[in-house]
């Protein structure tokens, strides 16, 4: 397991199914300043594809992602 990156905000979307983790992450990112890092914890396997695509399309940077025992963690840096 990689060391966790520091983050400015954390969102626990465990137990939520697509597209809720992504929608909640978008709302949280809207509140953050440019360059801030949001850590998202999700349990929906589809979130991997969703977060990669969202980061690319929205211009945010997916700094790191981890998958361990059905828990997916993402560090998104706001554009």
C-alpha atoms as an extended CHARMM CRD file, in Angstrom:
* protein
*
        79  EXT
         1         1  UNK       CA              0.0000000000        0.0000000000        0.0000000000  PROA      1               0.0000000000
         2         2  UNK       CA              1.2620000000        3.4200000000       -0.9290000000  PROA      2               0.0000000000
         3         3  UNK       CA              1.5850000000        6.1940000000        1.5930000000  PROA      3               0.0000000000
         4         4  UNK       CA             -1.4860000000        8.3800000000        1.6270000000  PROA      4               0.0000000000
         5         5  UNK       CA             -1.0910000000       11.8140000000        0.1310000000  PROA      5               0.0000000000
         6         6  UNK       CA             -2.0020000000       14.8360000000        2.2170000000  PROA      6               0.0000000000
         7         7  UNK       CA             -5.4430000000       16.2060000000        1.4060000000  PROA      7               0.0000000000
         8         8  UNK       CA             -7.4090000000       19.3920000000        2.0470000000  PROA      8               0.0000000000
         9         9  UNK       CA            -10.7760000000       17.6390000000        2.3050000000  PROA      9               0.0000000000
        10        10  UNK       CA            -12.0150000000       14.0760000000        2.5940000000  PROA      10              0.0000000000
        11        11  UNK       CA            -15.2300000000       12.5370000000        1.2800000000  PROA      11              0.0000000000
        12        12  UNK       CA            -16.4310000000        9.1260000000        2.3940000000  PROA      12              0.0000000000
        13        13  UNK       CA            -18.7590000000        7.7840000000       -0.2980000000  PROA      13              0.0000000000
        14        14  UNK       CA            -18.6460000000        4.1910000000        0.9730000000  PROA      14              0.0000000000
        15        15  UNK       CA            -21.8110000000        2.2290000000        0.2940000000  PROA      15              0.0000000000
        16        16  UNK       CA            -22.9840000000        4.6010000000       -2.4350000000  PROA      16              0.0000000000
        17        17  UNK       CA            -23.4550000000        3.3380000000       -5.9740000000  PROA      17              0.0000000000
        18        18  UNK       CA            -22.6200000000        5.0650000000       -9.2370000000  PROA      18              0.0000000000
        19        19  UNK       CA            -23.0570000000        7.9430000000       -9.9210000000  PROA      19              0.0000000000
        20        20  UNK       CA            -23.3940000000        9.1720000000       -6.3110000000  PROA      20              0.0000000000
        21        21  UNK       CA            -19.6920000000        9.0190000000       -5.3280000000  PROA      21              0.0000000000
        22        22  UNK       CA            -18.8340000000       11.1180000000       -8.3660000000  PROA      22              0.0000000000
        23        23  UNK       CA            -21.6710000000       13.6070000000       -7.8400000000  PROA      23              0.0000000000
        24        24  UNK       CA            -20.7000000000       14.1060000000       -4.2070000000  PROA      24              0.0000000000
        25        25  UNK       CA            -17.0540000000       14.5350000000       -5.2330000000  PROA      25              0.0000000000
        26        26  UNK       CA            -18.0400000000       17.1700000000       -7.8020000000  PROA      26              0.0000000000
        27        27  UNK       CA            -19.9910000000       19.1200000000       -5.1760000000  PROA      27              0.0000000000
        28        28  UNK       CA            -17.0980000000       18.9110000000       -2.7340000000  PROA      28              0.0000000000
        29        29  UNK       CA            -14.5760000000       20.0290000000       -5.3760000000  PROA      29              0.0000000000
        30        30  UNK       CA            -16.7780000000       23.0520000000       -6.1380000000  PROA      30              0.0000000000
        31        31  UNK       CA            -16.2470000000       24.2340000000       -2.5600000000  PROA      31              0.0000000000
        32        32  UNK       CA            -12.4770000000       23.8510000000       -2.6750000000  PROA      32              0.0000000000
        33        33  UNK       CA             -9.9030000000       26.3190000000       -3.9680000000  PROA      33              0.0000000000
        34        34  UNK       CA             -7.9260000000       25.6260000000       -7.1190000000  PROA      34              0.0000000000
        35        35  UNK       CA             -5.0110000000       23.3190000000       -6.3480000000  PROA      35              0.0000000000
        36        36  UNK       CA             -6.7150000000       21.7710000000       -3.3130000000  PROA      36              0.0000000000
        37        37  UNK       CA             -6.6480000000       17.9880000000       -2.9650000000  PROA      37              0.0000000000
        38        38  UNK       CA             -9.8130000000       15.9850000000       -2.2920000000  PROA      38              0.0000000000
        39        39  UNK       CA             -9.5310000000       12.4300000000       -0.9900000000  PROA      39              0.0000000000
        40        40  UNK       CA            -12.5110000000       10.2500000000       -1.9200000000  PROA      40              0.0000000000
        41        41  UNK       CA            -13.2460000000        6.8330000000       -0.4480000000  PROA      41              0.0000000000
        42        42  UNK       CA            -15.6840000000        4.6680000000       -2.4000000000  PROA      42              0.0000000000
        43        43  UNK       CA            -16.8030000000        1.0330000000       -2.4720000000  PROA      43              0.0000000000
        44        44  UNK       CA            -18.3420000000        1.0230000000       -5.9660000000  PROA      44              0.0000000000
        45        45  UNK       CA            -16.0140000000       -0.7600000000       -8.4100000000  PROA      45              0.0000000000
        46        46  UNK       CA            -17.4020000000        1.3850000000      -11.2370000000  PROA      46              0.0000000000
        47        47  UNK       CA            -15.9450000000        4.4230000000       -9.5210000000  PROA      47              0.0000000000
        48        48  UNK       CA            -12.5070000000        3.5990000000      -10.9690000000  PROA      48              0.0000000000
        49        49  UNK       CA            -13.6690000000        4.2550000000      -14.5070000000  PROA      49              0.0000000000
        50        50  UNK       CA            -15.8360000000        7.1840000000      -13.3940000000  PROA      50              0.0000000000
        51        51  UNK       CA            -13.1020000000        9.0560000000      -11.5440000000  PROA      51              0.0000000000
        52        52  UNK       CA            -10.4970000000        8.5430000000      -14.2740000000  PROA      52              0.0000000000
        53        53  UNK       CA            -12.8960000000        9.8410000000      -16.9180000000  PROA      53              0.0000000000
        54        54  UNK       CA            -14.1600000000       12.7020000000      -14.7580000000  PROA      54              0.0000000000
        55        55  UNK       CA            -10.6400000000       13.9110000000      -13.9450000000  PROA      55              0.0000000000
        56        56  UNK       CA             -9.6640000000       13.8670000000      -17.6200000000  PROA      56              0.0000000000
        57        57  UNK       CA            -12.8150000000       15.6130000000      -18.8610000000  PROA      57              0.0000000000
        58        58  UNK       CA            -13.0030000000       18.1890000000      -16.0520000000  PROA      58              0.0000000000
        59        59  UNK       CA             -9.2900000000       19.0120000000      -16.1430000000  PROA      59              0.0000000000
        60        60  UNK       CA             -8.6030000000       17.8810000000      -12.5830000000  PROA      60              0.0000000000
        61        61  UNK       CA             -5.5700000000       15.7230000000      -11.7930000000  PROA      61              0.0000000000
        62        62  UNK       CA             -6.0180000000       12.2330000000      -10.4050000000  PROA      62              0.0000000000
        63        63  UNK       CA             -2.8760000000       12.2340000000       -8.2670000000  PROA      63              0.0000000000
        64        64  UNK       CA             -3.2360000000        8.7170000000       -6.9710000000  PROA      64              0.0000000000
        65        65  UNK       CA             -5.7220000000        5.9020000000       -6.7000000000  PROA      65              0.0000000000
        66        66  UNK       CA             -5.7240000000        2.8020000000       -4.5430000000  PROA      66              0.0000000000
        67        67  UNK       CA             -7.8540000000       -0.3180000000       -4.5580000000  PROA      67              0.0000000000
        68        68  UNK       CA             -7.7000000000       -2.5730000000       -1.5360000000  PROA      68              0.0000000000
        69        69  UNK       CA            -10.2260000000       -5.1710000000       -0.3710000000  PROA      69              0.0000000000
        70        70  UNK       CA            -13.1000000000       -3.5780000000       -2.2730000000  PROA      70              0.0000000000
        71        71  UNK       CA            -12.3330000000       -0.0450000000       -1.0930000000  PROA      71              0.0000000000
        72        72  UNK       CA            -11.2660000000        2.4880000000       -3.6970000000  PROA      72              0.0000000000
        73        73  UNK       CA             -9.4760000000        5.6570000000       -2.6610000000  PROA      73              0.0000000000
        74        74  UNK       CA             -8.7700000000        8.6040000000       -4.9520000000  PROA      74              0.0000000000
        75        75  UNK       CA             -6.8050000000       11.8160000000       -4.5460000000  PROA      75              0.0000000000
        76        76  UNK       CA             -8.0850000000       14.4900000000       -6.9090000000  PROA      76              0.0000000000
        77        77  UNK       CA             -6.3040000000       17.8010000000       -7.3220000000  PROA      77              0.0000000000
        78        78  UNK       CA             -8.6940000000       20.5380000000       -8.3500000000  PROA      78              0.0000000000
        79        79  UNK       CA             -7.8540000000       22.3310000000      -11.5910000000  PROA      79              0.0000000000
